[in-house]
Short mmCIF file of C-alpha atoms in Angstrom, two decimals:
data_model
loop_
_atom_site.label_atom_id
_atom_site.label_comp_id
_atom_site.label_asym_id
_atom_site.label_seq_id
_atom_site.Cartn_x
_atom_site.Cartn_y
_atom_site.Cartn_z
CA UNK A 7 0.00 0.00 0.00
CA UNK A 8 2.81 2.42 0.89
CA UNK A 9 4.70 1.65 -2.35
CA UNK A 10 1.53 2.15 -4.38
CA UNK A 11 0.91 5.58 -2.78
CA UNK A 12 4.52 6.60 -3.47
CA UNK A 13 4.18 5.48 -7.10
CA UNK A 14 0.89 7.36 -7.53
CA UNK A 15 2.43 10.48 -6.00
CA UNK A 16 5.36 10.30 -8.44
CA UNK A 17 2.98 9.89 -11.40
CA UNK A 18 0.93 12.85 -10.18
CA UNK A 19 4.01 15.09 -9.86
CA UNK A 20 5.23 13.98 -13.29
CA UNK A 21 1.88 14.87 -14.92
CA UNK A 22 1.97 18.18 -13.07
CA UNK A 23 5.42 18.98 -14.49
CA UNK A 24 4.20 18.19 -18.02
CA UNK A 25 1.15 20.43 -17.75
CA UNK A 26 3.11 23.65 -18.39
CA UNK A 27 4.77 22.20 -21.52
CA UNK A 28 1.41 20.98 -22.89
CA UNK A 29 -0.14 24.39 -22.31
CA UNK A 30 2.72 26.10 -24.18
CA UNK A 31 2.35 23.63 -27.07
CA UNK A 32 -1.42 24.27 -27.15
CA UNK A 33 -0.85 28.04 -27.40
CA UNK A 34 1.39 27.54 -30.44
CA UNK A 35 -1.28 25.47 -32.21
CA UNK A 36 -3.93 28.02 -31.28
CA UNK A 37 -1.94 30.83 -32.92
CA UNK A 38 -1.56 28.78 -36.12
CA UNK A 39 -5.30 28.00 -36.17
CA UNK A 40 -6.17 31.68 -35.80
CA UNK A 41 -3.72 32.70 -38.53
CA UNK A 42 -5.15 30.12 -40.95
CA UNK A 43 -8.76 31.05 -40.14
CA UNK A 44 -8.17 34.80 -40.61
CA UNK A 45 -5.92 34.44 -43.67
CA UNK A 46 -2.95 36.07 -41.94
CA UNK A 47 0.72 35.01 -42.28
CA UNK A 48 2.10 32.48 -39.78
CA UNK A 49 3.96 34.20 -36.90
CA UNK A 50 7.70 34.28 -37.58
CA UNK A 51 8.60 32.45 -34.35
CA UNK A 52 6.46 29.44 -35.41
CA UNK A 53 7.54 29.04 -39.06
CA UNK A 54 10.15 26.38 -38.30
CA UNK A 55 7.54 24.25 -36.47
CA UNK A 56 4.62 25.00 -38.81
CA UNK A 57 4.65 21.70 -40.73
CA UNK A 58 4.62 19.45 -37.64
CA UNK A 59 2.07 21.60 -35.81
CA UNK A 60 -0.32 21.69 -38.80
CA UNK A 61 -0.08 17.90 -39.11
CA UNK A 62 -1.11 17.54 -35.43
CA UNK A 63 -3.94 20.05 -35.85
CA UNK A 64 -5.37 17.97 -38.72
CA UNK A 65 -5.41 14.85 -36.52
CA UNK A 66 -7.12 16.48 -33.52
CA UNK A 67 -10.81 16.26 -32.62
CA UNK A 68 -13.00 18.03 -30.03
CA UNK A 69 -11.70 15.93 -27.13
CA UNK A 70 -7.97 16.12 -27.91
CA UNK A 71 -7.82 19.75 -29.09
CA UNK A 72 -7.82 21.19 -25.54
CA UNK A 73 -5.19 19.77 -23.15
CA UNK A 74 -6.46 18.18 -19.96
CA UNK A 75 -5.32 19.67 -16.69
CA UNK A 76 -4.67 18.07 -13.30
CA UNK A 77 -8.04 19.39 -12.17
CA UNK A 78 -9.64 16.91 -14.60
CA UNK A 79 -7.62 14.01 -13.16
CA UNK A 80 -8.48 14.74 -9.51
CA UNK A 81 -12.01 13.40 -9.86
CA UNK A 82 -11.37 10.87 -12.64
CA UNK A 83 -12.48 7.96 -10.40
CA UNK A 84 -15.69 9.67 -9.27
CA UNK A 85 -17.81 7.82 -11.85
CA UNK A 86 -16.28 4.47 -10.94
CA UNK A 87 -16.87 4.38 -7.16
CA UNK A 88 -19.03 6.16 -4.62
CA UNK A 89 -17.41 8.70 -2.29
CA UNK A 90 -16.22 7.49 1.10
CA UNK A 91 -15.89 10.34 3.61
CA UNK A 92 -14.25 10.70 7.01
CA UNK A 93 -15.72 13.35 9.33
CA UNK A 94 -13.73 14.67 12.28
CA UNK A 95 -13.29 17.82 14.35
CA UNK A 96 -10.62 19.96 15.92
CA UNK A 97 -9.19 18.74 19.22
CA UNK A 98 -11.26 18.88 22.42
CA UNK A 99 -14.54 19.62 20.63
CA UNK A 100 -17.43 21.19 22.52
CA UNK A 101 -20.87 19.57 22.78
CA UNK A 102 -22.44 21.78 20.05
CA UNK A 103 -19.64 20.91 17.62
CA UNK A 104 -20.01 17.18 18.30
CA UNK A 105 -23.76 17.47 17.75
CA UNK A 106 -23.23 19.32 14.46
CA UNK A 107 -20.81 16.68 13.18
CA UNK A 108 -23.26 13.92 14.12
CA UNK A 109 -25.86 15.59 11.91
CA UNK A 110 -23.36 16.04 9.08
CA UNK A 111 -22.82 12.28 9.15
CA UNK A 112 -26.44 11.84 8.02
CA UNK A 113 -26.13 14.64 5.45
CA UNK A 114 -23.19 13.00 3.63
CA UNK A 115 -23.91 9.39 2.57
CA UNK A 116 -21.20 6.77 3.09
CA UNK A 117 -19.50 8.92 5.75
CA UNK A 118 -17.78 7.82 8.95
CA UNK A 119 -17.41 10.01 12.05
CA UNK A 120 -14.20 9.73 14.04
CA UNK A 121 -13.32 11.23 17.41
CA UNK A 122 -10.15 13.28 16.88
CA UNK A 123 -8.43 12.46 20.17
CA UNK A 124 -4.70 13.19 20.01
CA UNK A 125 -4.14 12.30 16.37
CA UNK A 126 -2.33 14.74 14.11
CA UNK A 127 -3.58 15.63 10.64
CA UNK A 128 -0.80 13.81 8.77
CA UNK A 129 -1.65 10.51 10.55
CA UNK A 130 -5.34 10.91 9.74
CA UNK A 131 -4.65 11.59 6.03
CA UNK A 132 -2.27 8.64 5.74
CA UNK A 133 -4.76 6.29 7.42
CA UNK A 134 -7.54 7.49 5.10
CA UNK A 135 -5.36 6.90 2.05
CA UNK A 136 -4.61 3.33 3.13
CA UNK A 137 -8.33 2.64 3.72
CA UNK A 138 -9.31 4.21 0.35
CA UNK A 139 -11.31 7.16 1.67
CA UNK A 140 -12.06 9.71 -1.04
CA UNK A 141 -12.49 12.81 1.17
CA UNK A 142 -11.75 14.11 4.65
CA UNK A 143 -13.95 16.82 6.22
CA UNK A 144 -12.63 18.74 9.23
CA UNK A 145 -14.98 20.98 11.24
CA UNK A 146 -13.57 23.74 13.46
CA UNK A 147 -15.15 25.93 16.12
CA UNK A 148 -14.67 29.16 18.04
CA UNK A 149 -16.09 29.45 21.55
CA UNK A 150 -18.49 26.58 21.03
CA UNK A 151 -19.79 27.73 17.63
CA UNK A 152 -18.80 25.90 14.41
CA UNK A 153 -16.93 28.42 12.27
CA UNK A 154 -14.81 26.47 9.76
CA UNK A 155 -15.13 23.57 7.32
CA UNK A 156 -12.21 22.00 5.43
CA UNK A 157 -12.86 19.55 2.56
CA UNK A 158 -9.75 17.66 1.45
CA UNK A 159 -9.98 15.29 -1.52
CA UNK A 160 -7.76 12.20 -1.49
CA UNK A 161 -5.27 11.01 -2.48
CA UNK A 162 -3.66 14.25 -3.76
CA UNK A 163 -6.15 17.11 -3.32
CA UNK A 164 -7.59 19.68 -3.84
CA UNK A 165 -8.45 21.12 -0.42
CA UNK A 166 -11.18 23.76 -0.02
CA UNK A 167 -11.33 25.96 3.09
CA UNK A 168 -14.73 27.42 4.01
CA UNK A 169 -15.94 29.68 6.77
CA UNK A 170 -19.15 28.55 8.52
CA UNK A 171 -21.85 31.07 9.44
CA UNK A 172 -25.41 31.00 10.83
CA UNK A 173 -25.34 27.32 11.78
CA UNK A 174 -28.75 25.97 12.86
CA UNK A 175 -28.80 22.27 13.75
CA UNK A 176 -31.78 19.96 14.09
CA UNK A 177 -30.94 19.78 17.78
CA UNK A 178 -31.55 23.55 18.13
CA UNK A 179 -35.11 23.35 16.78
CA UNK A 180 -37.67 22.56 19.47
CA UNK A 181 -40.53 21.48 17.17
CA UNK A 182 -39.21 18.05 16.21
CA UNK A 183 -42.53 16.85 14.73
CA UNK A 184 -42.53 19.50 11.99
CA UNK A 185 -39.07 18.34 10.79
CA UNK A 186 -39.69 14.61 10.86
CA UNK A 187 -36.94 12.03 10.58
CA UNK A 188 -33.90 12.32 8.35
CA UNK A 189 -33.81 9.64 5.61
CA UNK A 190 -30.51 8.08 4.57
CA UNK A 191 -31.28 7.73 0.85
CA UNK A 192 -28.84 9.31 -1.59
CA UNK A 193 -30.01 12.92 -2.20
CA UNK A 194 -30.59 14.90 -5.37
CA UNK A 195 -28.35 17.98 -5.64
CA UNK A 196 -29.19 21.55 -6.65
CA UNK A 197 -26.20 23.83 -7.36
CA UNK A 198 -27.40 27.37 -8.03
CA UNK A 199 -25.45 30.33 -9.48
CA UNK A 200 -22.00 28.73 -9.65
CA UNK A 201 -21.42 30.43 -13.00
CA UNK A 202 -17.79 31.63 -12.97
CA UNK A 203 -14.73 29.42 -13.43
CA UNK A 204 -14.08 29.49 -9.67
CA UNK A 205 -17.77 28.78 -9.06
CA UNK A 206 -17.64 25.71 -11.31
CA UNK A 207 -14.53 24.55 -9.47
CA UNK A 208 -16.24 24.99 -6.07
CA UNK A 209 -19.39 23.25 -7.28
CA UNK A 210 -17.26 20.38 -8.57
CA UNK A 211 -15.68 19.93 -5.12
CA UNK A 212 -19.07 19.97 -3.39
CA UNK A 213 -20.97 17.71 -5.77
CA UNK A 214 -18.38 14.92 -5.62
CA UNK A 215 -19.13 14.49 -1.90
CA UNK A 216 -22.42 12.84 -2.88
CA UNK A 217 -23.06 9.62 -4.81
CA UNK A 218 -25.51 9.32 -7.71
CA UNK A 219 -29.09 9.10 -6.32
CA UNK A 220 -31.97 6.94 -7.49
CA UNK A 221 -34.60 8.75 -9.58
CA UNK A 222 -37.29 8.29 -6.92
CA UNK A 223 -35.20 9.68 -4.04
CA UNK A 224 -37.13 12.20 -1.90
CA UNK A 225 -34.12 13.98 -0.40
CA UNK A 226 -32.97 17.29 -1.92
CA UNK A 227 -29.80 19.13 -0.92
CA UNK A 228 -29.30 22.68 -2.17
CA UNK A 229 -26.11 24.75 -2.42
CA UNK A 230 -27.28 28.24 -3.47
CA UNK A 231 -24.67 30.92 -4.09
CA UNK A 232 -25.64 34.52 -3.31
CA UNK A 233 -22.90 37.19 -3.30
CA UNK A 234 -20.21 34.53 -2.61
CA UNK A 235 -22.10 33.14 0.39
CA UNK A 236 -23.22 29.54 -0.23
CA UNK A 237 -26.47 28.65 1.55
CA UNK A 238 -26.91 24.98 2.46
CA UNK A 239 -30.49 23.69 2.76
CA UNK A 240 -31.78 20.16 3.23
CA UNK A 241 -35.36 19.30 2.21
CA UNK A 242 -37.65 16.31 1.92
CA UNK A 243 -40.03 16.29 -1.06
CA UNK A 244 -43.17 14.13 -0.83
CA UNK A 245 -46.22 13.67 -3.07
CA UNK A 246 -48.87 12.66 -0.57
CA UNK A 247 -51.88 13.98 -2.51
CA UNK A 248 -50.88 12.63 -5.91
CA UNK A 249 -48.44 13.79 -8.60
CA UNK A 250 -49.83 17.35 -8.67
CA UNK A 251 -49.53 17.84 -4.90
CA UNK A 252 -45.94 18.35 -3.70
CA UNK A 253 -45.09 18.91 -0.05
CA UNK A 254 -41.60 20.20 0.78
CA UNK A 255 -40.29 20.00 4.36
CA UNK A 256 -36.97 21.37 5.57
CA UNK A 257 -35.32 18.72 7.74
CA UNK A 258 -32.07 20.52 8.60
CA UNK A 259 -29.38 21.35 9.39
CA UNK A 260 -28.86 24.72 7.67
CA UNK A 261 -25.76 26.92 7.42
CA UNK A 262 -23.86 29.32 5.17
CA UNK A 263 -20.44 28.68 3.62
CA UNK A 264 -17.86 31.30 2.61
CA UNK A 265 -14.98 30.07 0.45
CA UNK A 266 -11.65 31.64 1.31
CA UNK A 267 -8.99 29.28 -0.09
CA UNK A 268 -8.43 26.37 -2.49
CA UNK A 269 -5.09 24.53 -2.31
CA UNK A 270 -3.87 21.96 -4.84
CA UNK A 271 -2.66 19.47 -2.20
CA UNK A 272 -4.13 17.70 0.82
CA UNK A 273 -4.78 19.43 4.12
CA UNK A 274 -1.55 18.12 5.69
CA UNK A 275 0.67 19.66 2.98
CA UNK A 276 1.64 23.18 4.03
CA UNK A 277 3.80 23.56 0.90
CA UNK A 278 0.92 22.88 -1.52
CA UNK A 279 0.33 25.42 -4.30
CA UNK A 280 -2.51 27.87 -3.73
CA UNK A 281 -5.02 27.85 -6.57
CA UNK A 282 -7.16 30.71 -5.18
CA UNK A 283 -7.27 32.66 -1.94
CA UNK A 284 -9.49 35.50 -0.73
CA UNK A 285 -7.47 38.69 -0.22
CA UNK A 286 -8.60 41.88 1.54
CA UNK A 287 -8.35 43.97 -1.65
CA UNK A 288 -10.81 41.59 -3.38
CA UNK A 289 -13.70 43.15 -1.43
CA UNK A 290 -13.73 46.20 -3.69
CA UNK A 291 -16.86 46.84 -5.74
CA UNK A 292 -15.46 45.68 -9.09
CA UNK A 293 -14.15 42.35 -7.72
CA UNK A 294 -16.72 41.52 -5.08
CA UNK A 295 -18.39 38.55 -6.80
CA UNK A 296 -15.92 35.65 -7.23
CA UNK A 297 -18.22 32.62 -7.57
#
């Protein structure tokens, strides 16, 4: 198992080193395509390579014309196997944080909750790799209130860091009869207003936490983006009065997410490259909406 992880890591780093060369090669072919389409002369710096590049352009199709990036490879196995998630907390968690994580266990199918104890992050990640977990979710708190959520995809990343706001658990709601019980069927997903490139990336990270549901599943989970704040809602949809009568019940929990960093490695790698991070100057009017 250890040798296999080392081999996979080497292959990943090798593909990562080739990505820059493939992108440069793609730019050369793009310039030749544009010159041929507009009837302009070939750029002087590409005339020595024109014959070989034009031969490759003729052999390309829609799938091979654009080079694949490492972001495509990170979730290549998602269609082959269902996600397997480990849920844990920061050390010495308070009772509200433990209760929140217990509810998250029912939100994410195929998830396992683990008491953190004295384990360090690197040990947790290595254990999850050896047991073929696909994701690790860490929940943090401040003075008894959950305030941070970290989603780290295995084996090599990415890792998304979210702030948690306005957390309301099922335990906080006194009227338990109006909520009903929480089913464990695989839910349908609604991702709303993830329109930018960063938004698509964030939606990709979130949607791969859930397996493919059955068509008749009654659970609906919504991630709705509004001004870079992602609202999480969990509903149960039932047709008690026939197909034209739909009854929607919110079964909780509910919270808001605020993305502030995406790293290209796992959560234990402090040297991982930063793909995107929220900076103070990004809050200006012209750059306010990122997702």
